[in-house]
Amino acid sequence: MSTKYLLITGIISLIIGVLIKLNFQSVHIGHYLIAIGIAFKIIYIVIKVRNDEYNPGKEVLFLIFGLLLFFTGLYATEIVQKFIRPLFLIVFGVILKLVFIVRLINITKSEKAKKPLH
């Protein structure tokens, strides 16, 4: 199985989980899909690091801040919504995470191009 399917499956399950979470507050399947999406993306990153196709750098900050904003937004949907716009936090967090993913893909492609053919 290609590692790109892990990434794609992780992204799709994360998006579906967020949509379910935002539209149906009491449904726990959204939490499970979010967790599955995160797990698949972590597995993808670990595989890339172990295969020497990716060396974490400053782009990880996009992931960290994106995750912080994303989870803060998800948490804010369950508590007071007057002071914080949860959807704004979620969307901005997802954008930062997407920037990380695009950067990760570009780095892994350039690392693959640098390796000599065996």
N, CA, C and O atoms as a MOPAC input file, in Angstrom:
PM7 MOZYME 1SCF
protein

 N      0.84500 1    -1.17800 1     0.00000 1
 C      0.00000 1     0.00000 1     0.00000 1
 C      0.88800 1     1.23900 1     0.00000 1
 O      1.81000 1     1.35000 1     0.80900 1
 N      0.61700 1     2.14000 1    -0.88200 1
 C      1.37600 1     3.36400 1    -0.99300 1
 C      1.08100 1     4.27400 1     0.19700 1
 O     -0.04200 1     4.32400 1     0.69900 1
 N      2.10800 1     4.98800 1     0.63300 1
 C      1.91800 1     5.86300 1     1.79200 1
 C      1.00400 1     7.03800 1     1.48000 1
 O      0.41300 1     7.62000 1     2.39000 1
 N      0.88100 1     7.39200 1     0.21100 1
 C      0.00600 1     8.52400 1    -0.10800 1
 C     -1.45100 1     8.21100 1     0.21900 1
 O     -2.23400 1     9.12200 1     0.49100 1
 N     -1.82300 1     6.92300 1     0.19300 1
 C     -3.18800 1     6.55900 1     0.55100 1
 C     -3.44000 1     6.76600 1     2.04300 1
 O     -4.55800 1     7.08800 1     2.44400 1
 N     -2.40700 1     6.58300 1     2.86500 1
 C     -2.53600 1     6.89100 1     4.28500 1
 C     -2.84300 1     8.36900 1     4.48600 1
 O     -3.72400 1     8.73500 1     5.26400 1
 N     -2.10100 1     9.20900 1     3.77400 1
 C     -2.30000 1    10.65000 1     3.88700 1
 C     -3.68100 1    11.06000 1     3.39900 1
 O     -4.37800 1    11.82400 1     4.06700 1
 N     -4.07400 1    10.55600 1     2.24200 1
 C     -5.38100 1    10.91100 1     1.67400 1
 C     -6.51500 1    10.42800 1     2.56500 1
 O     -7.47200 1    11.16300 1     2.80900 1
 N     -6.41300 1     9.19700 1     3.05200 1
 C     -7.43800 1     8.65600 1     3.95000 1
 C     -7.50200 1     9.46100 1     5.23600 1
 O     -8.58800 1     9.72600 1     5.75000 1
 N     -6.34700 1     9.85300 1     5.75900 1
 C     -6.30400 1    10.66200 1     6.97200 1
 C     -6.96300 1    12.00700 1     6.78400 1
 O     -7.72000 1    12.45600 1     7.64400 1
 N     -6.68500 1    12.65500 1     5.67200 1
 C     -7.27800 1    13.96700 1     5.39300 1
 C     -8.78400 1    13.84900 1     5.22800 1
 O     -9.53400 1    14.64700 1     5.78900 1
 N     -9.23200 1    12.86600 1     4.46700 1
 C    -10.67200 1    12.69100 1     4.22800 1
 C    -11.40900 1    12.37700 1     5.52300 1
 O    -12.46300 1    12.95500 1     5.78900 1
 N    -10.86900 1    11.47000 1     6.33300 1
 C    -11.56500 1    11.12900 1     7.57700 1
 C    -11.56300 1    12.31100 1     8.54500 1
 O    -12.52300 1    12.49800 1     9.29300 1
 N    -10.50400 1    13.10400 1     8.53600 1
 C    -10.45600 1    14.29100 1     9.38400 1
 C    -11.51100 1    15.30800 1     8.96200 1
 O    -12.20700 1    15.86600 1     9.81000 1
 N    -11.63200 1    15.54800 1     7.68000 1
 C    -12.62000 1    16.51100 1     7.18000 1
 C    -14.03500 1    16.04200 1     7.48500 1
 O    -14.86500 1    16.82400 1     7.94900 1
 N    -14.31100 1    14.77300 1     7.22800 1
 C    -15.64900 1    14.24100 1     7.50600 1
 C    -15.94300 1    14.30700 1     9.00900 1
 O    -17.05500 1    14.64400 1     9.41500 1
 N    -14.94000 1    13.98300 1     9.82700 1
 C    -15.11600 1    14.05400 1    11.27600 1
 C    -15.42500 1    15.45700 1    11.75800 1
 O    -16.29000 1    15.64900 1    12.61300 1
 N    -14.71600 1    16.44600 1    11.20900 1
 C    -14.97600 1    17.83900 1    11.59500 1
 C    -16.37400 1    18.26500 1    11.16500 1
 O    -17.09100 1    18.90700 1    11.93200 1
 N    -16.76200 1    17.91400 1     9.95400 1
 C    -18.10600 1    18.27300 1     9.48500 1
 C    -19.18900 1    17.64400 1    10.34800 1
 O    -20.18700 1    18.29100 1    10.66700 1
 N    -18.99700 1    16.39700 1    10.72200 1
 C    -19.96900 1    15.72800 1    11.59700 1
 C    -19.98200 1    16.40900 1    12.96200 1
 O    -21.04600 1    16.64800 1    13.53300 1
 N    -18.79900 1    16.71800 1    13.48000 1
 C    -18.69100 1    17.35200 1    14.79600 1
 C    -19.36800 1    18.71200 1    14.81000 1
 O    -20.04800 1    19.05200 1    15.77800 1
 N    -19.19500 1    19.49100 1    13.76100 1
 C    -19.77300 1    20.83300 1    13.72000 1
 C    -21.28500 1    20.81300 1    13.49500 1
 O    -21.99100 1    21.70300 1    13.96700 1
 N    -21.77800 1    19.81700 1    12.78800 1
 C    -23.20000 1    19.78400 1    12.45600 1
 C    -24.05000 1    18.98200 1    13.43200 1
 O    -25.23900 1    19.25700 1    13.59000 1
 N    -23.45300 1    17.99800 1    14.08400 1
 C    -24.18800 1    17.14800 1    15.01200 1
 C    -23.40100 1    17.07900 1    16.31600 1
 O    -22.49200 1    16.25800 1    16.44000 1
 N    -23.72300 1    17.90600 1    17.26600 1
 C    -22.94400 1    18.04200 1    18.49300 1
 C    -22.85100 1    16.75800 1    19.32300 1
 O    -21.82100 1    16.51200 1    19.95100 1
 N    -23.88900 1    15.94700 1    19.33700 1
 C    -23.88200 1    14.79800 1    20.23400 1
 C    -23.37000 1    13.50400 1    19.59200 1
 O    -23.33900 1    12.46900 1    20.25800 1
 N    -22.97800 1    13.53600 1    18.35200 1
 C    -22.51700 1    12.32700 1    17.66200 1
 C    -21.02100 1    12.14700 1    17.91500 1
 O    -20.21600 1    13.02200 1    17.59500 1
 N    -20.65900 1    10.99800 1    18.49600 1
 C    -19.26000 1    10.73200 1    18.83300 1
 C    -18.46200 1    10.19300 1    17.66200 1
 O    -17.23500 1    10.13700 1    17.73400 1
 N    -19.11500 1     9.80100 1    16.60000 1
 C    -18.37800 1     9.27300 1    15.44900 1
 C    -17.46500 1    10.34100 1    14.85000 1
 O    -16.43600 1    10.01900 1    14.25600 1
 N    -17.84000 1    11.60900 1    15.00400 1
 C    -16.97100 1    12.69000 1    14.54100 1
 C    -15.63500 1    12.67400 1    15.25100 1
 O    -14.59400 1    12.87600 1    14.62500 1
 N    -15.65500 1    12.43400 1    16.56200 1
 C    -14.40800 1    12.34200 1    17.32600 1
 C    -13.55800 1    11.16800 1    16.85300 1
 O    -12.33900 1    11.27900 1    16.72400 1
 N    -14.21600 1    10.05200 1    16.59800 1
 C    -13.48100 1     8.86400 1    16.14200 1
 C    -12.84200 1     9.09900 1    14.77800 1
 O    -11.69400 1     8.71600 1    14.55300 1
 N    -13.58000 1     9.72700 1    13.87300 1
 C    -13.02500 1    10.00300 1    12.54200 1
 C    -11.86600 1    10.99400 1    12.62200 1
 O    -10.88200 1    10.86000 1    11.89400 1
 N    -11.97800 1    11.97700 1    13.49500 1
 C    -10.87700 1    12.92700 1    13.67600 1
 C     -9.65000 1    12.19200 1    14.20300 1
 O     -8.53800 1    12.41500 1    13.72400 1
 N     -9.84500 1    11.32800 1    15.17700 1
 C     -8.72200 1    10.56700 1    15.74100 1
 C     -8.09000 1     9.64400 1    14.69500 1
 O     -6.86700 1     9.52400 1    14.63200 1
 N     -8.91800 1     8.99600 1    13.88000 1
 C     -8.39800 1     8.12400 1    12.81500 1
 C     -7.60400 1     8.94000 1    11.80600 1
 O     -6.53200 1     8.52000 1    11.36900 1
 N     -8.12500 1    10.10100 1    11.43700 1
 C     -7.41800 1    10.96500 1    10.49100 1
 C     -6.06600 1    11.40800 1    11.01900 1
 O     -5.07400 1    11.40900 1    10.29000 1
 N     -6.03100 1    11.78200 1    12.28300 1
 C     -4.76900 1    12.19500 1    12.89300 1
 C     -3.79600 1    11.01800 1    12.95400 1
 O     -2.60800 1    11.17400 1    12.67000 1
 N     -4.29700 1     9.85500 1    13.32000 1
 C     -3.43400 1     8.66500 1    13.40500 1
 C     -2.83400 1     8.32100 1    12.04000 1
 O     -1.64200 1     8.02500 1    11.95000 1
 N     -3.64000 1     8.35700 1    10.98500 1
 C     -3.12700 1     8.04400 1     9.64700 1
 C     -2.06400 1     9.04300 1     9.21600 1
 O     -1.06300 1     8.66300 1     8.60800 1
 N     -2.27300 1    10.31100 1     9.52400 1
 C     -1.28900 1    11.31300 1     9.13400 1
 C     -0.00900 1    11.16900 1     9.93800 1
 O      1.08000 1    11.38100 1     9.40300 1
 N     -0.11700 1    10.81300 1    11.21400 1
 C      1.08000 1    10.57800 1    12.02700 1
 C      1.84900 1     9.37600 1    11.49000 1
 O      3.07500 1     9.41600 1    11.38900 1
 N      1.13400 1     8.30900 1    11.14800 1
 C      1.78300 1     7.12500 1    10.57300 1
 C      2.50700 1     7.49400 1     9.28100 1
 O      3.62900 1     7.04600 1     9.04400 1
 N      1.86500 1     8.31300 1     8.44600 1
 C      2.47500 1     8.75900 1     7.18800 1
 C      3.78700 1     9.50100 1     7.45900 1
 O      4.80300 1     9.23200 1     6.81800 1
 N      3.75500 1    10.43600 1     8.41400 1
 C      4.95400 1    11.22200 1     8.72000 1
 C      6.05200 1    10.32300 1     9.29000 1
 O      7.21700 1    10.46900 1     8.92200 1
 N      5.69800 1     9.40300 1    10.17600 1
 C      6.68800 1     8.49800 1    10.77400 1
 C      7.32700 1     7.61900 1     9.69800 1
 O      8.53800 1     7.39800 1     9.71900 1
 N      6.52900 1     7.12200 1     8.76800 1
 C      7.08000 1     6.30400 1     7.67100 1
 C      8.05900 1     7.11700 1     6.84200 1
 O      9.13100 1     6.62900 1     6.48300 1
 N      7.69500 1     8.35400 1     6.53700 1
 C      8.58900 1     9.20800 1     5.74000 1
 C      9.89500 1     9.48900 1     6.48600 1
 O     10.96400 1     9.50300 1     5.87500 1
 N      9.81700 1     9.71300 1     7.80400 1
 C     11.01900 1     9.96600 1     8.58700 1
 C     11.88500 1     8.70900 1     8.65200 1
 O     13.10300 1     8.79600 1     8.49300 1
 N     11.28600 1     7.55600 1     8.88000 1
 C     12.04400 1     6.29700 1     8.99000 1
 C     12.70300 1     5.91100 1     7.66400 1
 O     13.76700 1     5.29200 1     7.65800 1
 N     12.07300 1     6.27600 1     6.53500 1
 C     12.63900 1     5.95400 1     5.21800 1
 C     13.61800 1     7.02500 1     4.73800 1
 O     14.05900 1     6.99600 1     3.58900 1
 N     13.95600 1     7.96500 1     5.61300 1
 C     14.85400 1     9.08200 1     5.27900 1
 C     14.35900 1     9.90300 1     4.10000 1
 O     15.15500 1    10.46100 1     3.34400 1
 N     13.04500 1     9.97600 1     3.94400 1
 C     12.46500 1    10.80100 1     2.88900 1
 C     12.07100 1    12.17100 1     3.43000 1
 O     11.74700 1    13.07900 1     2.66400 1
 N     12.10000 1    12.31400 1     4.75900 1
 C     11.70700 1    13.58000 1     5.37000 1
 C     12.47700 1    13.77700 1     6.66100 1
 O     12.52600 1    12.88700 1     7.51000 1
 N     13.08000 1    14.95400 1     6.80400 1
 C     13.72700 1    15.36100 1     8.03700 1
 C     12.97000 1    16.57300 1     8.56300 1
 O     12.97900 1    17.62900 1     7.93000 1
 N     12.31500 1    16.43600 1     9.71000 1
 C     11.49800 1    17.54300 1    10.22400 1
 C     12.31500 1    18.82400 1    10.38000 1
 O     13.45900 1    18.80900 1    10.83500 1
 N     11.69200 1    19.92200 1     9.99000 1
 C     12.32700 1    21.22800 1    10.07900 1
 C     11.35900 1    22.25400 1    10.64200 1
 O     10.46600 1    21.92800 1    11.42500 1
 N     11.55300 1    23.49000 1    10.23300 1
 C     10.72900 1    24.58700 1    10.75100 1
 C      9.26800 1    24.49200 1    10.32900 1
 O      8.40000 1    25.10000 1    10.95500 1
 N      8.99200 1    23.73700 1     9.27800 1
 C      7.61100 1    23.61000 1     8.81300 1
 C      6.72400 1    22.89300 1     9.83000 1
 O      5.49800 1    22.96500 1     9.75100 1
 N      7.34700 1    22.20500 1    10.78100 1
 C      6.58700 1    21.52700 1    11.83000 1
 C      5.84900 1    22.55000 1    12.69500 1
 O      4.83200 1    22.22800 1    13.30900 1
 N      6.36400 1    23.78800 1    12.74300 1
 C      5.67000 1    24.84100 1    13.48800 1
 C      4.28400 1    25.11000 1    12.90300 1
 O      3.34400 1    25.39800 1    13.64300 1
 N      4.15300 1    25.01800 1    11.57400 1
 C      2.82400 1    25.16600 1    10.95300 1
 C      1.88000 1    24.09000 1    11.48300 1
 O      0.71800 1    24.36300 1    11.78400 1
 N      2.38800 1    22.87700 1    11.59200 1
 C      1.57300 1    21.77500 1    12.09500 1
 C      1.18600 1    21.99600 1    13.56100 1
 O      0.02700 1    21.81100 1    13.93300 1
 N      2.14300 1    22.38600 1    14.37800 1
 C      1.87400 1    22.58300 1    15.80600 1
 C      0.85800 1    23.69300 1    16.02500 1
 O     -0.11600 1    23.50300 1    16.75300 1
 N      1.07100 1    24.84700 1    15.40400 1
 C      0.12800 1    25.95400 1    15.57400 1
 C     -1.22400 1    25.63100 1    14.95100 1
 O     -2.26600 1    26.01700 1    15.48000 1
 N     -1.20400 1    24.92200 1    13.82500 1
 C     -2.46100 1    24.51500 1    13.19700 1
 C     -3.25700 1    23.59200 1    14.08700 1
 O     -4.47200 1    23.74400 1    14.21600 1
 N     -2.58100 1    22.63200 1    14.70700 1
 C     -3.26600 1    21.71900 1    15.61800 1
 C     -3.80500 1    22.45200 1    16.84100 1
 O     -4.92200 1    22.18800 1    17.28800 1
 N     -3.00700 1    23.37500 1    17.38100 1
 C     -3.47500 1    24.14900 1    18.53900 1
 C     -4.73600 1    24.94700 1    18.20900 1
 O     -5.69900 1    24.93900 1    18.97500 1
 N     -4.72400 1    25.63000 1    17.07500 1
 C     -5.90400 1    26.40700 1    16.68300 1
 C     -7.09000 1    25.50300 1    16.38000 1
 O     -8.22200 1    25.80700 1    16.75700 1
 N     -6.83200 1    24.40000 1    15.70300 1
 C     -7.88700 1    23.46600 1    15.33100 1
 C     -8.58700 1    22.90500 1    16.57100 1
 O     -9.81400 1    22.94400 1    16.67000 1
 N     -7.80000 1    22.38500 1    17.51400 1
 C     -8.39700 1    21.79000 1    18.71300 1
 C     -9.01700 1    22.84800 1    19.62600 1
 O    -10.00500 1    22.57500 1    20.30800 1
 N     -8.44500 1    24.04900 1    19.64400 1
 C     -9.06300 1    25.13400 1    20.40600 1
 C    -10.42200 1    25.47300 1    19.82100 1
 O    -11.38000 1    25.70100 1    20.55900 1
 N    -10.50900 1    25.50600 1    18.50400 1
 C    -11.78900 1    25.77100 1    17.84400 1
 C    -12.80600 1    24.67600 1    18.11200 1
 O    -13.97600 1    24.96600 1    18.36100 1
 N    -12.37300 1    23.41800 1    18.06300 1
 C    -13.29200 1    22.32100 1    18.35900 1
 C    -13.77600 1    22.38200 1    19.80400 1
 O    -14.95100 1    22.14900 1    20.08600 1
 N    -12.85700 1    22.69800 1    20.71500 1
 C    -13.24500 1    22.80500 1    22.11600 1
 C    -14.19300 1    23.98900 1    22.32900 1
 O    -15.13900 1    23.90200 1    23.11100 1
 N    -13.93100 1    25.09000 1    21.62800 1
 C    -14.75700 1    26.29100 1    21.78800 1
 C    -16.17800 1    26.08400 1    21.27900 1
 O    -17.08800 1    26.79700 1    21.70200 1
 N    -16.38900 1    25.12700 1    20.38200 1
 C    -17.76000 1    24.86800 1    19.92900 1
 C    -18.59400 1    24.25000 1    21.03500 1
 O    -19.82300 1    24.31600 1    20.99900 1
 N    -17.93300 1    23.64800 1    22.02300 1
 C    -18.65100 1    23.01000 1    23.12300 1
 C    -18.87100 1    23.94100 1    24.31000 1
 O    -19.70200 1    23.65300 1    25.17200 1
 N    -18.13700 1    25.05800 1    24.36900 1
 C    -18.29300 1    25.99100 1    25.48600 1
 C    -18.79500 1    27.32400 1    24.96300 1
 O    -19.43100 1    27.37000 1    23.91000 1
 N    -18.52900 1    28.38600 1    25.66200 1
 C    -19.01600 1    29.72200 1    25.30300 1
 C    -18.53500 1    30.11000 1    23.91600 1
 O    -17.34100 1    30.05800 1    23.62400 1
 N    -19.47700 1    30.50000 1    23.06200 1
 C    -19.13200 1    30.85300 1    21.69100 1
 C    -19.19800 1    32.35900 1    21.45400 1
 O    -18.98300 1    32.80600 1    20.32800 1
 N    -19.48500 1    33.14000 1    22.46900 1
 C    -19.64400 1    34.58000 1    22.27800 1
 C    -18.31100 1    35.28900 1    22.07200 1
 O    -18.23900 1    36.26200 1    21.32200 1
 N    -17.26100 1    34.81600 1    22.72500 1
 C    -16.00900 1    35.53800 1    22.70700 1
 C    -15.02600 1    35.03900 1    21.65300 1
 O    -14.17300 1    35.79000 1    21.18000 1
 N    -15.15200 1    33.78900 1    21.29900 1
 C    -14.24500 1    33.18600 1    20.31400 1
 C    -15.09000 1    32.67100 1    19.15500 1
 O    -16.13500 1    32.05300 1    19.36000 1
 N    -14.64200 1    32.92100 1    17.97800 1
 C    -15.29800 1    32.37600 1    16.79500 1
 C    -14.67000 1    31.02100 1    16.48500 1
 O    -13.61500 1    30.95300 1    15.85500 1
 N    -15.32200 1    29.93400 1    16.93000 1
 C    -14.72000 1    28.60600 1    16.77000 1
 C    -14.45800 1    28.22900 1    15.31800 1
 O    -13.42600 1    27.63000 1    15.01400 1
 N    -15.36500 1    28.56600 1    14.42800 1
 C    -15.17800 1    28.19200 1    13.03100 1
 C    -13.94900 1    28.86900 1    12.44300 1
 O    -13.22800 1    28.26600 1    11.64800 1
 N    -13.70500 1    30.12000 1    12.82800 1
 C    -12.51400 1    30.82900 1    12.36000 1
 C    -11.25400 1    30.09700 1    12.82000 1
 O    -10.32500 1    29.90300 1    12.03600 1
 N    -11.22400 1    29.69400 1    14.08100 1
 C    -10.05900 1    28.97800 1    14.60500 1
 C     -9.86400 1    27.64800 1    13.88900 1
 O     -8.74000 1    27.28100 1    13.54700 1
 N    -10.95500 1    26.93000 1    13.66400 1
 C    -10.87500 1    25.63800 1    12.99200 1
 C    -10.36400 1    25.80400 1    11.56900 1
 O     -9.46500 1    25.08100 1    11.14000 1
 N    -10.93100 1    26.74900 1    10.84200 1
 C    -10.52900 1    26.95600 1     9.44000 1
 C     -9.07200 1    27.40500 1     9.35800 1
 O     -8.31700 1    26.89400 1     8.53100 1
 N     -8.66900 1    28.35000 1    10.20300 1
 C     -7.28900 1    28.82000 1    10.17200 1
 C     -6.33000 1    27.70400 1    10.57200 1
 O     -5.24400 1    27.58500 1    10.00400 1
 N     -6.72800 1    26.88000 1    11.55300 1
 C     -5.90500 1    25.73800 1    11.94200 1
 C     -5.75100 1    24.73400 1    10.80800 1
 O     -4.66100 1    24.20800 1    10.58500 1
 N     -6.83600 1    24.46800 1    10.09500 1
 C     -6.78500 1    23.54100 1     8.95800 1
 C     -5.90300 1    24.11500 1     7.85600 1
 O     -5.15200 1    23.37500 1     7.21900 1
 N     -5.98100 1    25.41000 1     7.62500 1
 C     -5.13400 1    26.03600 1     6.60000 1
 C     -3.65400 1    25.86200 1     6.95900 1
 O     -2.84300 1    25.51900 1     6.09900 1
 N     -3.30700 1    26.09800 1     8.21900 1
 C     -1.90600 1    25.90500 1     8.63200 1
 C     -1.47700 1    24.45500 1     8.49700 1
 O     -0.34200 1    24.17400 1     8.11000 1
 N     -2.37400 1    23.53400 1     8.81300 1
 C     -2.04900 1    22.11500 1     8.65000 1
 C     -1.88200 1    21.75800 1     7.18000 1
 O     -1.01900 1    20.95000 1     6.83600 1
 N     -2.68600 1    22.34200 1     6.31500 1
 C     -2.54100 1    22.09400 1     4.87600 1
 C     -1.22600 1    22.65500 1     4.35100 1
 O     -0.58700 1    22.04900 1     3.49000 1
 N     -0.81800 1    23.82000 1     4.87400 1
 C      0.47700 1    24.37600 1     4.49000 1
 C      1.58600 1    23.39200 1     4.86400 1
 O      2.51600 1    23.17300 1     4.08900 1
 N      1.48000 1    22.80600 1     6.04900 1
 C      2.46600 1    21.80300 1     6.46800 1
 C      2.46000 1    20.61200 1     5.51900 1
 O      3.52200 1    20.14800 1     5.10200 1
 N      1.28000 1    20.11400 1     5.17500 1
 C      1.19200 1    18.92100 1     4.32000 1
 C      1.77700 1    19.19800 1     2.93700 1
 O      2.51000 1    18.37200 1     2.39400 1
 N      1.45500 1    20.35900 1     2.36800 1
 C      2.00600 1    20.72100 1     1.05300 1
 C      3.51900 1    20.82600 1     1.14100 1
 O      4.23400 1    20.34700 1     0.26000 1
 N      4.00600 1    21.45500 1     2.20400 1
 C      5.44600 1    21.58100 1     2.40500 1
 C      6.10100 1    20.20100 1     2.56500 1
 O      7.17000 1    19.94500 1     2.01200 1
 N      5.44500 1    19.32300 1     3.32600 1
 C      5.95000 1    17.95900 1     3.53200 1
 C      6.03400 1    17.20900 1     2.20900 1
 O      7.03100 1    16.54100 1     1.93600 1
 N      5.00600 1    17.31400 1     1.39700 1
 C      4.99900 1    16.62600 1     0.09700 1
 C      6.10900 1    17.17100 1    -0.79300 1
 O      6.80600 1    16.40300 1    -1.45600 1
 N      6.28000 1    18.48800 1    -0.81300 1
 C      7.34700 1    19.08100 1    -1.62700 1
 C      8.72700 1    18.63400 1    -1.15600 1
 O      9.60200 1    18.34700 1    -1.97300 1
 N      8.92100 1    18.57500 1     0.15500 1
 C     10.21500 1    18.14900 1     0.69500 1
 C     10.48100 1    16.69100 1     0.36200 1
 O     11.59100 1    16.33700 1    -0.03700 1
 N      9.46400 1    15.83600 1     0.52300 1
 C      9.68500 1    14.42000 1     0.23800 1
 C      9.93900 1    14.18100 1    -1.24600 1
 O     10.72000 1    13.30200 1    -1.60700 1
 N      9.28900 1    14.95400 1    -2.10200 1
 C      9.55100 1    14.81300 1    -3.53600 1
 C     10.96600 1    15.24900 1    -3.87400 1
 O     11.64000 1    14.60300 1    -4.67600 1
 N     11.42300 1    16.34300 1    -3.27000 1
 C     12.77700 1    16.80500 1    -3.56500 1
 C     13.81900 1    15.85200 1    -2.97900 1
 O     14.87600 1    15.65600 1    -3.57800 1
 N     13.53800 1    15.25600 1    -1.81700 1
 C     14.44500 1    14.26500 1    -1.23200 1
 C     14.51600 1    13.02100 1    -2.11500 1
 O     15.58600 1    12.43500 1    -2.28000 1
 N     13.37500 1    12.61900 1    -2.68200 1
 C     13.34200 1    11.44700 1    -3.55200 1
 C     14.14500 1    11.71500 1    -4.82700 1
 O     14.81000 1    10.81800 1    -5.34400 1
 N     14.08100 1    12.95000 1    -5.32900 1
 C     14.80800 1    13.29900 1    -6.53900 1
 C     16.32400 1    13.34000 1    -6.29300 1
 O     17.11000 1    13.10400 1    -7.21100 1
 N     16.72500 1    13.63900 1    -5.06200 1
 C     18.15200 1    13.70700 1    -4.73400 1
 C     18.79800 1    12.33600 1    -4.60000 1
 O     19.99800 1    12.19100 1    -4.82900 1
 N     18.00600 1    11.32200 1    -4.23000 1
 C     18.56100 1     9.98100 1    -4.00100 1
 C     18.96600 1     9.33000 1    -5.31500 1
 O     18.24000 1     9.41900 1    -6.30600 1
 N     20.12300 1     8.67600 1    -5.32600 1
 C     20.52900 1     7.97400 1    -6.54800 1
 C     19.70100 1     6.71100 1    -6.74700 1
 O     19.25400 1     6.08700 1    -5.78500 1
 N     19.50500 1     6.35000 1    -7.99400 1
 C     18.75800 1     5.12800 1    -8.31400 1
 C     19.64500 1     3.92400 1    -8.05400 1
 O     20.83100 1     3.93600 1    -8.38100 1
 N     19.07000 1     2.88700 1    -7.46800 1
 C     19.83300 1     1.66100 1    -7.15100 1
 C     19.63900 1     0.65000 1    -8.21900 1
 O     20.19500 1    -0.44600 1    -8.14000 1

